[in-house]
Every structure is written in structure tokens, then in C-alpha cells.
Amino acid sequence: MSEPILIVENLKKYYILRGSLLQVLGLRPPIYVRAVDGISFTVNRGEIFCLAGESGCGKTTTGKVIVRLLEPTSGKMLYKPSPDARRVLEKYGYKQEYVDLAMEYPKEVDKALRREIQMVFQDPFGSLNPRMKIKDILEEPLLIHNIGRDPTERLEHVMKALEEVKLTPPQEFIDRYPHMLSGGQRQRVAIARALILRPSLIVADEPVSMLDVSIRAEILQLMLEIRKTRNISYVFITHDLAIAANICDRIAVMYLGKIVEMGETAKVVDNPLHPYTRALMQAVPEPDPRNRLKLRKLDIKGEVPSAINIPPGCRFHPRCPFAMDVCRREEPPLVEVEPGHYVACWLYAKK
Ligand code: SF4
């Protein structure tokens, strides 16, 4: 097992909802939206770690907190910097092996850490500036991080990045605008923009969900190749367990801001234990009926509740066909039920 590059400990992200005048004036306690409610996981170097779940489960918020587009409410995100970032950190007296991304750092350190962790967004059209040529889109991060001595050297970096994402010959693409590319080509540019800074960790938020099915496999294959050549780690965010099963090494299934099941992909996919994961797996279309999971069909009721009104006890209990009294009272802990396979459910935890 390779070393952990990111250790997330009890991460929380709450939003304050200011509904009434009394709350705005501070005369009533604020209402919190508990988007991410105390999750812990580790991402190893070169690993593809998946955060899976339905819309509103907190997976995208987690990704944004890791790349520091959002500030966490509490918790730790311990990150092992690359030698380049370590040199900058040591200049400012940070000598520890892991640095907490949830803390504030001097500007230069902050910039070095931001360079190490990049994000690829779901919508490649929305994430690329439509007024900029591909060459300029890819040169922008180089300018921000002072990479390349002159325009010629920066152009070399741009050409190499385009070649790496298989937009070849790169001369054909550098002067185009995003609207002159197909969806798949735009997502390749978005990946090239993340790669050009040589990150150690990429947070990919539903990177193929807006692409045609025929293009999805190509982009996923590209991500796997990049992982192999660069030993990059990914936090791969998806609602689609079929995709997660094909690309990820480990999966964490989230429900209403919590991880309910986590483990190696083969274990979670072939032997899902949490009733919610079982329901998700049963919803995955299987072209060959002989390969269907041999699980009893679960009757999951209703919709995901609001993150403002999280049910007490196990937050899945209003929908769970196995709900017991204890489920309505106490939140189940995430326990290891077999080596490396964790489940938060009273069916497996000791009361
Ligand atoms: Fe269902 Fe209870 Fe397990 Fe929650 S803890 S998933 S309600 S059995």
C-alpha cells in the first residue's frame, strides 16, 4: 500500500440559513444546512478514491473544500506536499510531514499548496472562458504560478499538455475557442489545464456526466493513463456507481453529508452491506441479466430528506426497510466489518 497523500479527519461544512428577521438580528439561533457532517477518509498516492452518492449528499461540497474553493467549518485535511511545495513551506518554518489544508498560510505557501491540488469540473463549457483561445486558457495558470521564463517556453508547456490529453497535433487546437471544440475535446482541455501545473492530486467532479456515452470511456481511459504515467491521485466524484466500479480503487458512499459505506471497490460493489448502497447498486443497469447482483430487492421509500432537517439517529431510517428502534434514536458509527470495508449501520455495529 502506498503512502497517504491526503488524510481527511472529521470534516464538516455547514452553511447558515438566515430565514427570518429574528435570525438575521441574532435573536433566534441560526439554522444550519449540514452539507458535510463529519467525514473521514484517506487518499493514497496514485489512488483513485471515489465519493459516490445522489445529488445533495455532500460529495461536491467535499471536493470544493479539499481544493479550498470553500472553507471548512471544522475538521482537518492533512496533505503531504511534494518536494517543490515542501521547499516553500520550509522557508516559512513549516517542517512537518503533513500540512493541514484547513489552516491559513502565508500567500506564497498558499499558492504553492493550491498548485498541488487541481479540480476538473463537471461542465467543461462552463469552466472554460469562452472568450479565450485554448492557448491562453492553458497559459493562464502558468503565468499565475510563474512557470516558464518567456512566452516561447510557456507555449512549449501548453503544447506538451495538449499532447498529453491526446489533442494532437496541438497546433490545430491552440488558436481555437472552446465553442469550436466538441464536448469531449473541451473536457480534455479542462484536464490539460489541471495537469499543466503538475499537481499531485486532482479532484474530478462528475468529469464525464455531461459527455456522450461514446466519449465517456475515452476520457476515463485518459484519466487512468495519466494516473499511471504521473502517479497522480484522484478524488473522483460521481453519482454513477457503474462508472465508480470501473475506474476507482476505493469507494466511499455518502448519504446526507455522511459516509455510510467505504472500502475497496470490489468489496463495496460485489458485496454492498449498507441498505442505501444496496439500493444504489440495484439501480445500476446491467446489460446481461445473468450478471445481476443476487440481492433481495429493497423497497426504499421516499426522497432524500433536506440537509436542513436531518432525521435523528440514522439519517437513512425514514427510508430504510430494516429500520429498528435504535436506528431512530442513535446514529450508527462507521465500523470495519471486514478488513478495509466500513459500514455505518446498526445491522453491523454493536449497540
Ligand atoms: Fe437501516 Fe438502521 Fe442500518 Fe440505518 S442503521 S441503514 S435505519 S438498519
mmCIF file of C-alpha atoms and ligand atoms in Angstrom:
data_model
loop_
_atom_site.group_PDB
_atom_site.id
_atom_site.type_symbol
_atom_site.label_atom_id
_atom_site.label_comp_id
_atom_site.label_asym_id
_atom_site.label_seq_id
_atom_site.Cartn_x
_atom_site.Cartn_y
_atom_site.Cartn_z
ATOM 1 C CA MET A 1 0.000 0.000 0.000
ATOM 2 C CA SER A 2 1.410 3.402 -0.948
ATOM 3 C CA GLU A 3 1.581 6.313 1.477
ATOM 4 C CA PRO A 4 -1.437 8.513 2.182
ATOM 5 C CA ILE A 5 -1.294 11.813 0.307
ATOM 6 C CA LEU A 6 -4.482 13.206 1.918
ATOM 7 C CA ILE A 7 -5.969 12.350 5.306
ATOM 8 C CA VAL A 8 -9.380 13.891 5.918
ATOM 9 C CA GLU A 9 -10.468 13.862 9.577
ATOM 10 C CA ASN A 10 -13.965 14.692 10.789
ATOM 11 C CA LEU A 11 -14.512 17.286 8.048
ATOM 12 C CA LYS A 12 -17.612 19.445 8.373
ATOM 13 C CA LYS A 13 -19.073 22.121 6.153
ATOM 14 C CA TYR A 14 -22.178 23.870 7.456
ATOM 15 C CA TYR A 15 -23.998 26.793 5.887
ATOM 16 C CA ILE A 16 -26.023 29.200 7.971
ATOM 17 C CA LEU A 17 -29.545 29.692 6.698
ATOM 18 C CA ARG A 18 -30.850 33.113 7.676
ATOM 19 C CA GLY A 19 -34.578 32.772 7.171
ATOM 20 C CA SER A 20 -36.452 35.150 9.461
ATOM 21 C CA LEU A 21 -35.697 38.700 10.672
ATOM 22 C CA LEU A 22 -35.203 37.359 14.189
ATOM 23 C CA GLN A 23 -32.427 35.115 12.932
ATOM 24 C CA VAL A 24 -30.795 37.958 10.992
ATOM 25 C CA LEU A 25 -30.858 40.070 14.190
ATOM 26 C CA GLY A 26 -29.396 37.169 16.150
ATOM 27 C CA LEU A 27 -32.469 36.867 18.372
ATOM 28 C CA ARG A 28 -33.150 33.303 17.254
ATOM 29 C CA PRO A 29 -30.495 30.608 16.813
ATOM 30 C CA PRO A 30 -29.436 30.195 13.198
ATOM 31 C CA ILE A 31 -30.496 27.158 11.198
ATOM 32 C CA TYR A 32 -27.650 25.171 9.697
ATOM 33 C CA VAL A 33 -27.525 23.287 6.425
ATOM 34 C CA ARG A 34 -25.194 20.418 7.269
ATOM 35 C CA ALA A 35 -23.814 19.779 3.789
ATOM 36 C CA VAL A 36 -20.841 17.735 5.033
ATOM 37 C CA ASP A 37 -21.275 16.425 8.545
ATOM 38 C CA GLY A 38 -18.099 14.874 9.899
ATOM 39 C CA ILE A 39 -16.466 12.623 7.327
ATOM 40 C CA SER A 40 -13.063 10.935 7.487
ATOM 41 C CA PHE A 41 -11.155 9.159 4.740
ATOM 42 C CA THR A 42 -7.671 8.744 3.305
ATOM 43 C CA VAL A 43 -6.449 9.038 -0.276
ATOM 44 C CA ASN A 44 -3.227 7.193 -1.099
ATOM 45 C CA ARG A 45 -0.642 8.274 -3.644
ATOM 46 C CA GLY A 46 -1.623 7.085 -7.114
ATOM 47 C CA GLU A 47 -5.073 6.009 -5.909
ATOM 48 C CA ILE A 48 -8.454 6.841 -7.423
ATOM 49 C CA PHE A 49 -10.751 7.370 -4.460
ATOM 50 C CA CYS A 50 -14.421 7.779 -5.255
ATOM 51 C CA LEU A 51 -17.037 9.811 -3.431
ATOM 52 C CA ALA A 52 -20.384 8.483 -4.629
ATOM 53 C CA GLY A 53 -23.985 9.298 -3.840
ATOM 54 C CA GLU A 54 -27.112 11.090 -5.014
ATOM 55 C CA SER A 55 -27.394 14.851 -5.544
ATOM 56 C CA GLY A 56 -27.270 16.696 -2.250
ATOM 57 C CA CYS A 57 -25.236 14.054 -0.406
ATOM 58 C CA GLY A 58 -22.299 16.465 0.067
ATOM 59 C CA LYS A 59 -19.794 14.948 -2.352
ATOM 60 C CA THR A 60 -19.248 18.094 -4.464
ATOM 61 C CA THR A 61 -19.019 20.271 -1.348
ATOM 62 C CA THR A 62 -16.332 17.907 -0.024
ATOM 63 C CA GLY A 63 -14.408 18.253 -3.298
ATOM 64 C CA LYS A 64 -14.624 22.046 -3.199
ATOM 65 C CA VAL A 65 -13.414 22.107 0.403
ATOM 66 C CA ILE A 66 -10.418 19.906 -0.496
ATOM 67 C CA VAL A 67 -9.345 22.271 -3.307
ATOM 68 C CA ARG A 68 -10.107 25.142 -0.943
ATOM 69 C CA LEU A 69 -12.778 26.808 -3.023
ATOM 70 C CA LEU A 70 -14.804 26.595 0.211
ATOM 71 C CA GLU A 71 -13.632 26.936 3.786
ATOM 72 C CA PRO A 72 -14.434 24.009 6.079
ATOM 73 C CA THR A 73 -16.473 24.642 9.223
ATOM 74 C CA SER A 74 -14.216 22.270 11.155
ATOM 75 C CA GLY A 75 -12.030 19.213 10.723
ATOM 76 C CA LYS A 76 -8.616 18.512 9.266
ATOM 77 C CA MET A 77 -7.309 17.874 5.762
ATOM 78 C CA LEU A 78 -3.741 16.673 6.213
ATOM 79 C CA TYR A 79 -1.851 16.817 2.931
ATOM 80 C CA LYS A 80 1.638 15.543 2.135
ATOM 81 C CA PRO A 81 3.288 18.209 -0.036
ATOM 82 C CA SER A 82 5.582 17.494 -2.995
ATOM 83 C CA PRO A 83 9.312 18.355 -2.670
ATOM 84 C CA ASP A 84 8.681 21.662 -4.534
ATOM 85 C CA ALA A 85 5.957 22.772 -2.129
ATOM 86 C CA ARG A 86 7.976 21.485 0.818
ATOM 87 C CA ARG A 87 10.841 23.854 -0.076
ATOM 88 C CA VAL A 88 8.424 26.798 0.097
ATOM 89 C CA LEU A 89 6.914 25.507 3.347
ATOM 90 C CA GLU A 90 10.331 25.100 4.971
ATOM 91 C CA LYS A 91 11.206 28.681 4.047
ATOM 92 C CA TYR A 92 8.357 29.724 6.359
ATOM 93 C CA GLY A 93 9.254 27.245 9.097
ATOM 94 C CA TYR A 94 6.705 24.508 8.343
ATOM 95 C CA LYS A 95 8.721 21.327 8.802
ATOM 96 C CA GLN A 96 6.017 18.729 9.489
ATOM 97 C CA GLU A 97 5.418 15.852 7.056
ATOM 98 C CA TYR A 98 1.722 16.726 6.559
ATOM 99 C CA VAL A 99 0.188 20.188 6.435
ATOM 100 C CA ASP A 100 -3.419 20.912 7.298
ATOM 101 C CA LEU A 101 -5.156 22.446 4.267
ATOM 102 C CA ALA A 102 -7.861 23.785 6.588
ATOM 103 C CA MET A 103 -5.387 26.263 8.091
ATOM 104 C CA GLU A 104 -4.352 29.667 6.779
ATOM 105 C CA TYR A 105 -0.855 30.090 5.351
ATOM 106 C CA PRO A 106 1.282 32.957 4.079
ATOM 107 C CA LYS A 107 0.467 33.893 0.476
ATOM 108 C CA GLU A 108 3.471 32.145 -1.075
ATOM 109 C CA VAL A 109 2.804 28.894 0.820
ATOM 110 C CA ASP A 110 -0.887 29.089 -0.025
ATOM 111 C CA LYS A 111 -0.056 29.476 -3.721
ATOM 112 C CA ALA A 112 2.363 26.524 -3.660
ATOM 113 C CA LEU A 113 -0.281 24.315 -1.999
ATOM 114 C CA ARG A 114 -3.033 25.411 -4.378
ATOM 115 C CA ARG A 115 -0.823 24.412 -7.307
ATOM 116 C CA GLU A 116 -0.584 20.857 -5.939
ATOM 117 C CA ILE A 117 -4.336 20.155 -5.894
ATOM 118 C CA GLN A 118 -6.368 20.897 -9.004
ATOM 119 C CA MET A 119 -10.022 20.437 -9.899
ATOM 120 C CA VAL A 120 -11.754 19.263 -13.061
ATOM 121 C CA PHE A 121 -15.382 20.381 -13.177
ATOM 122 C CA GLN A 122 -18.463 18.651 -14.464
ATOM 123 C CA ASP A 123 -19.279 21.156 -17.199
ATOM 124 C CA PRO A 124 -16.264 21.752 -19.457
ATOM 125 C CA PHE A 125 -18.109 24.507 -21.336
ATOM 126 C CA GLY A 126 -18.929 26.418 -18.166
ATOM 127 C CA SER A 127 -15.437 26.025 -16.710
ATOM 128 C CA LEU A 128 -13.539 27.362 -19.762
ATOM 129 C CA ASN A 129 -13.635 31.076 -20.556
ATOM 130 C CA PRO A 130 -15.448 31.307 -23.923
ATOM 131 C CA ARG A 131 -13.552 34.500 -24.850
ATOM 132 C CA MET A 132 -10.125 32.940 -24.512
ATOM 133 C CA LYS A 133 -8.266 30.790 -27.011
ATOM 134 C CA ILE A 134 -7.151 27.352 -25.838
ATOM 135 C CA LYS A 135 -3.538 28.576 -25.829
ATOM 136 C CA ASP A 136 -4.439 31.419 -23.439
ATOM 137 C CA ILE A 137 -6.624 29.210 -21.229
ATOM 138 C CA LEU A 138 -3.676 26.879 -20.703
ATOM 139 C CA GLU A 139 -1.108 29.657 -20.371
ATOM 140 C CA GLU A 140 -3.062 31.474 -17.644
ATOM 141 C CA PRO A 141 -2.172 29.085 -14.763
ATOM 142 C CA LEU A 142 1.488 29.181 -15.890
ATOM 143 C CA LEU A 143 1.501 32.981 -15.631
ATOM 144 C CA ILE A 144 -0.181 32.899 -12.208
ATOM 145 C CA HIS A 145 2.409 30.447 -10.883
ATOM 146 C CA ASN A 146 5.426 31.993 -12.692
ATOM 147 C CA ILE A 147 6.170 28.873 -14.713
ATOM 148 C CA GLY A 148 8.187 29.360 -17.917
ATOM 149 C CA ARG A 149 10.690 32.152 -18.438
ATOM 150 C CA ASP A 150 9.136 33.577 -21.623
ATOM 151 C CA PRO A 151 6.172 33.075 -23.996
ATOM 152 C CA THR A 152 8.112 30.503 -26.061
ATOM 153 C CA GLU A 153 8.796 28.298 -23.039
ATOM 154 C CA ARG A 154 5.196 28.628 -21.862
ATOM 155 C CA LEU A 155 3.954 27.672 -25.335
ATOM 156 C CA GLU A 156 6.095 24.539 -25.124
ATOM 157 C CA HIS A 157 4.333 23.627 -21.846
ATOM 158 C CA VAL A 158 0.947 24.266 -23.500
ATOM 159 C CA MET A 159 1.816 22.043 -26.498
ATOM 160 C CA LYS A 160 3.010 19.240 -24.227
ATOM 161 C CA ALA A 161 -0.147 19.426 -22.095
ATOM 162 C CA LEU A 162 -2.334 19.192 -25.223
ATOM 163 C CA GLU A 163 -0.333 16.207 -26.449
ATOM 164 C CA GLU A 164 -0.700 14.540 -23.070
ATOM 165 C CA VAL A 165 -4.501 14.745 -23.287
ATOM 166 C CA LYS A 166 -4.347 13.493 -26.889
ATOM 167 C CA LEU A 167 -5.379 16.702 -28.624
ATOM 168 C CA THR A 168 -2.946 16.218 -31.473
ATOM 169 C CA PRO A 169 -1.431 17.833 -33.369
ATOM 170 C CA PRO A 170 -1.601 20.603 -30.740
ATOM 171 C CA GLN A 171 -1.054 23.323 -33.380
ATOM 172 C CA GLU A 172 -4.559 22.556 -34.613
ATOM 173 C CA PHE A 173 -6.114 23.391 -31.249
ATOM 174 C CA ILE A 174 -4.175 26.267 -29.714
ATOM 175 C CA ASP A 175 -5.912 29.019 -31.674
ATOM 176 C CA ARG A 176 -9.426 27.660 -31.293
ATOM 177 C CA TYR A 177 -12.030 28.928 -28.826
ATOM 178 C CA PRO A 178 -13.907 26.478 -26.539
ATOM 179 C CA HIS A 179 -17.077 26.632 -28.684
ATOM 180 C CA MET A 180 -15.045 25.323 -31.646
ATOM 181 C CA LEU A 181 -14.395 22.033 -29.793
ATOM 182 C CA SER A 182 -16.616 19.015 -29.110
ATOM 183 C CA GLY A 183 -17.683 18.224 -25.529
ATOM 184 C CA GLY A 184 -15.019 15.542 -25.199
ATOM 185 C CA GLN A 185 -12.306 17.861 -26.554
ATOM 186 C CA ARG A 186 -13.358 20.596 -24.124
ATOM 187 C CA GLN A 187 -13.074 18.175 -21.196
ATOM 188 C CA ARG A 188 -9.606 17.186 -22.458
ATOM 189 C CA VAL A 189 -8.641 20.889 -22.381
ATOM 190 C CA ALA A 190 -10.012 21.137 -18.815
ATOM 191 C CA ILE A 191 -7.869 18.131 -17.834
ATOM 192 C CA ALA A 192 -4.840 19.661 -19.595
ATOM 193 C CA ARG A 193 -5.379 22.887 -17.627
ATOM 194 C CA ALA A 194 -5.324 20.903 -14.386
ATOM 195 C CA LEU A 195 -2.261 18.892 -15.454
ATOM 196 C CA ILE A 196 -0.166 21.795 -16.676
ATOM 197 C CA LEU A 197 0.706 22.751 -13.079
ATOM 198 C CA ARG A 198 1.915 19.188 -12.384
ATOM 199 C CA PRO A 199 -0.447 18.562 -9.444
ATOM 200 C CA SER A 200 -0.204 15.584 -7.107
ATOM 201 C CA LEU A 201 -3.963 15.356 -6.542
ATOM 202 C CA ILE A 202 -6.887 16.045 -8.877
ATOM 203 C CA VAL A 203 -10.450 16.408 -7.647
ATOM 204 C CA ALA A 204 -12.625 15.390 -10.612
ATOM 205 C CA ASP A 205 -16.255 16.361 -10.064
ATOM 206 C CA GLU A 206 -18.508 14.260 -12.310
ATOM 207 C CA PRO A 207 -15.981 14.727 -15.147
ATOM 208 C CA VAL A 208 -17.870 12.605 -17.672
ATOM 209 C CA SER A 209 -21.519 13.025 -16.708
ATOM 210 C CA MET A 210 -22.148 15.739 -19.329
ATOM 211 C CA LEU A 211 -20.450 13.833 -22.135
ATOM 212 C CA ASP A 212 -21.920 11.447 -24.691
ATOM 213 C CA VAL A 213 -21.674 7.830 -23.631
ATOM 214 C CA SER A 214 -19.279 7.112 -26.532
ATOM 215 C CA ILE A 215 -16.846 9.789 -25.285
ATOM 216 C CA ARG A 216 -17.021 8.846 -21.590
ATOM 217 C CA ALA A 217 -14.891 5.725 -21.926
ATOM 218 C CA GLU A 218 -12.178 7.703 -23.770
ATOM 219 C CA ILE A 219 -11.963 10.362 -21.047
ATOM 220 C CA LEU A 220 -11.923 7.745 -18.274
ATOM 221 C CA GLN A 221 -9.202 5.849 -20.135
ATOM 222 C CA LEU A 222 -7.222 9.082 -20.447
ATOM 223 C CA MET A 223 -7.514 9.691 -16.693
ATOM 224 C CA LEU A 224 -6.284 6.154 -15.994
ATOM 225 C CA GLU A 225 -3.309 6.630 -18.335
ATOM 226 C CA ILE A 226 -2.390 9.924 -16.637
ATOM 227 C CA ARG A 227 -2.574 8.246 -13.233
ATOM 228 C CA LYS A 228 -0.187 5.562 -14.490
ATOM 229 C CA THR A 229 2.349 7.908 -16.104
ATOM 230 C CA ARG A 230 2.313 10.570 -13.378
ATOM 231 C CA ASN A 231 1.297 8.594 -10.292
ATOM 232 C CA ILE A 232 -1.373 11.230 -9.641
ATOM 233 C CA SER A 233 -4.121 10.624 -7.067
ATOM 234 C CA TYR A 234 -7.748 11.413 -7.834
ATOM 235 C CA VAL A 235 -10.753 12.162 -5.704
ATOM 236 C CA PHE A 236 -13.365 11.074 -8.233
ATOM 237 C CA ILE A 237 -16.859 12.406 -7.525
ATOM 238 C CA THR A 238 -19.791 10.665 -9.193
ATOM 239 C CA HIS A 239 -23.436 9.738 -8.764
ATOM 240 C CA ASP A 240 -22.910 6.770 -11.077
ATOM 241 C CA LEU A 241 -21.757 3.631 -9.268
ATOM 242 C CA ALA A 242 -21.219 1.857 -12.591
ATOM 243 C CA ILE A 243 -18.519 4.398 -13.504
ATOM 244 C CA ALA A 244 -17.073 4.269 -9.987
ATOM 245 C CA ALA A 245 -16.880 0.473 -10.234
ATOM 246 C CA ASN A 246 -14.870 0.735 -13.440
ATOM 247 C CA ILE A 247 -12.341 3.384 -12.523
ATOM 248 C CA CYS A 248 -11.942 3.671 -8.740
ATOM 249 C CA ASP A 249 -9.734 1.732 -6.339
ATOM 250 C CA ARG A 250 -11.877 2.533 -3.301
ATOM 251 C CA ILE A 251 -15.367 3.957 -2.890
ATOM 252 C CA ALA A 252 -16.992 5.987 -0.131
ATOM 253 C CA VAL A 253 -20.783 6.152 -0.437
ATOM 254 C CA MET A 254 -22.240 9.346 1.031
ATOM 255 C CA TYR A 255 -25.761 10.000 2.254
ATOM 256 C CA LEU A 256 -26.882 13.380 3.628
ATOM 257 C CA GLY A 257 -23.375 14.575 4.445
ATOM 258 C CA LYS A 258 -22.073 11.318 5.974
ATOM 259 C CA ILE A 259 -20.101 8.356 4.681
ATOM 260 C CA VAL A 260 -22.324 5.295 5.095
ATOM 261 C CA GLU A 261 -20.086 2.701 3.456
ATOM 262 C CA MET A 262 -16.451 2.723 2.371
ATOM 263 C CA GLY A 263 -13.997 0.166 1.096
ATOM 264 C CA GLU A 264 -12.192 -1.344 -1.838
ATOM 265 C CA THR A 265 -14.327 -1.069 -4.953
ATOM 266 C CA ALA A 266 -14.659 -4.825 -5.433
ATOM 267 C CA LYS A 267 -15.918 -5.251 -1.852
ATOM 268 C CA VAL A 268 -18.428 -2.396 -1.954
ATOM 269 C CA VAL A 269 -19.714 -3.226 -5.435
ATOM 270 C CA ASP A 270 -19.843 -7.020 -5.151
ATOM 271 C CA ASN A 271 -20.963 -7.140 -1.541
ATOM 272 C CA PRO A 272 -22.734 -3.876 -0.647
ATOM 273 C CA LEU A 273 -23.779 -4.026 3.010
ATOM 274 C CA HIS A 274 -25.488 -0.730 3.825
ATOM 275 C CA PRO A 275 -29.148 -0.781 2.695
ATOM 276 C CA TYR A 276 -28.592 2.526 0.845
ATOM 277 C CA THR A 277 -25.606 1.178 -1.113
ATOM 278 C CA ARG A 278 -27.595 -1.952 -1.916
ATOM 279 C CA ALA A 279 -30.415 0.178 -3.303
ATOM 280 C CA LEU A 280 -27.925 2.229 -5.364
ATOM 281 C CA MET A 281 -26.327 -0.917 -6.743
ATOM 282 C CA GLN A 282 -29.692 -2.348 -7.701
ATOM 283 C CA ALA A 283 -30.386 0.812 -9.694
ATOM 284 C CA VAL A 284 -27.282 0.283 -11.857
ATOM 285 C CA PRO A 285 -28.410 -1.062 -15.256
ATOM 286 C CA GLU A 286 -26.851 -4.441 -16.058
ATOM 287 C CA PRO A 287 -26.955 -5.383 -19.753
ATOM 288 C CA ASP A 288 -26.568 -9.109 -19.007
ATOM 289 C CA PRO A 289 -29.299 -10.266 -16.563
ATOM 290 C CA ARG A 290 -27.114 -13.257 -15.562
ATOM 291 C CA ASN A 291 -24.627 -10.812 -14.014
ATOM 292 C CA ARG A 292 -27.192 -9.015 -11.862
ATOM 293 C CA LEU A 293 -26.297 -8.772 -8.213
ATOM 294 C CA LYS A 294 -28.036 -11.559 -6.339
ATOM 295 C CA LEU A 295 -29.553 -9.245 -3.749
ATOM 296 C CA ARG A 296 -33.069 -9.214 -2.433
ATOM 297 C CA LYS A 297 -34.873 -6.241 -3.947
ATOM 298 C CA LEU A 298 -35.039 -3.446 -1.383
ATOM 299 C CA ASP A 299 -38.058 -1.233 -1.117
ATOM 300 C CA ILE A 300 -36.539 2.186 -0.416
ATOM 301 C CA LYS A 301 -39.231 4.707 0.392
ATOM 302 C CA GLY A 302 -39.451 8.412 -0.454
ATOM 303 C CA GLU A 303 -36.847 11.004 -1.347
ATOM 304 C CA VAL A 304 -33.600 12.156 0.288
ATOM 305 C CA PRO A 305 -34.632 14.466 3.200
ATOM 306 C CA SER A 306 -33.412 18.073 3.293
ATOM 307 C CA ALA A 307 -29.962 18.750 4.783
ATOM 308 C CA ILE A 308 -31.699 21.395 6.986
ATOM 309 C CA ASN A 309 -33.866 18.771 8.661
ATOM 310 C CA ILE A 310 -31.654 15.772 9.081
ATOM 311 C CA PRO A 311 -33.546 12.893 10.721
ATOM 312 C CA PRO A 312 -32.316 11.945 14.210
ATOM 313 C CA GLY A 313 -30.435 8.679 14.729
ATOM 314 C CA CYS A 314 -29.523 7.003 11.461
ATOM 315 C CA ARG A 315 -30.252 9.621 8.844
ATOM 316 C CA PHE A 316 -31.409 6.897 6.434
ATOM 317 C CA HIS A 317 -34.026 5.460 8.814
ATOM 318 C CA PRO A 318 -37.160 7.099 7.288
ATOM 319 C CA ARG A 319 -36.385 5.256 4.024
ATOM 320 C CA CYS A 320 -34.881 2.055 5.340
ATOM 321 C CA PRO A 321 -36.896 -1.197 5.226
ATOM 322 C CA PHE A 322 -34.787 -2.596 8.126
ATOM 323 C CA ALA A 323 -35.162 0.374 10.489
ATOM 324 C CA MET A 324 -35.261 -0.628 14.188
ATOM 325 C CA ASP A 325 -35.916 1.429 17.329
ATOM 326 C CA VAL A 326 -32.227 2.106 17.892
ATOM 327 C CA CYS A 327 -31.957 3.483 14.321
ATOM 328 C CA ARG A 328 -34.432 6.251 15.194
ATOM 329 C CA ARG A 329 -32.524 7.204 18.375
ATOM 330 C CA GLU A 330 -28.797 6.788 17.787
ATOM 331 C CA GLU A 331 -26.505 7.483 14.877
ATOM 332 C CA PRO A 332 -24.613 4.309 13.884
ATOM 333 C CA PRO A 333 -20.803 4.579 13.895
ATOM 334 C CA LEU A 334 -18.730 3.694 10.818
ATOM 335 C CA VAL A 335 -17.267 0.300 11.782
ATOM 336 C CA GLU A 336 -14.903 -2.070 9.998
ATOM 337 C CA VAL A 337 -16.920 -5.209 9.244
ATOM 338 C CA GLU A 338 -14.177 -6.958 7.266
ATOM 339 C CA PRO A 339 -10.606 -5.766 6.572
ATOM 340 C CA GLY A 340 -10.830 -2.421 4.784
ATOM 341 C CA HIS A 341 -14.655 -2.468 4.478
ATOM 342 C CA TYR A 342 -16.514 0.047 6.677
ATOM 343 C CA VAL A 343 -20.281 0.397 7.185
ATOM 344 C CA ALA A 344 -22.369 2.801 9.280
ATOM 345 C CA CYS A 345 -25.436 0.718 10.090
ATOM 346 C CA TRP A 346 -26.832 -0.800 13.282
ATOM 347 C CA LEU A 347 -27.203 -4.124 11.453
ATOM 348 C CA TYR A 348 -23.412 -4.427 11.681
ATOM 349 C CA ALA A 349 -22.400 -2.261 14.654
ATOM 350 C CA LYS A 350 -22.549 -3.333 18.305
ATOM 351 C CA LYS A 351 -25.220 -1.404 20.218
HETATM 352 FE FE1 SF4 B 1 -31.376 0.976 8.205
HETATM 353 FE FE2 SF4 B 1 -30.992 1.096 10.834
HETATM 354 FE FE3 SF4 B 1 -28.990 0.453 9.212
HETATM 355 FE FE4 SF4 B 1 -29.911 2.941 9.262
HETATM 356 S S1 SF4 B 1 -28.917 1.870 10.931
HETATM 357 S S2 SF4 B 1 -29.428 1.772 7.449
HETATM 358 S S3 SF4 B 1 -32.085 2.586 9.555
HETATM 359 S S4 SF4 B 1 -30.852 -0.704 9.561
#
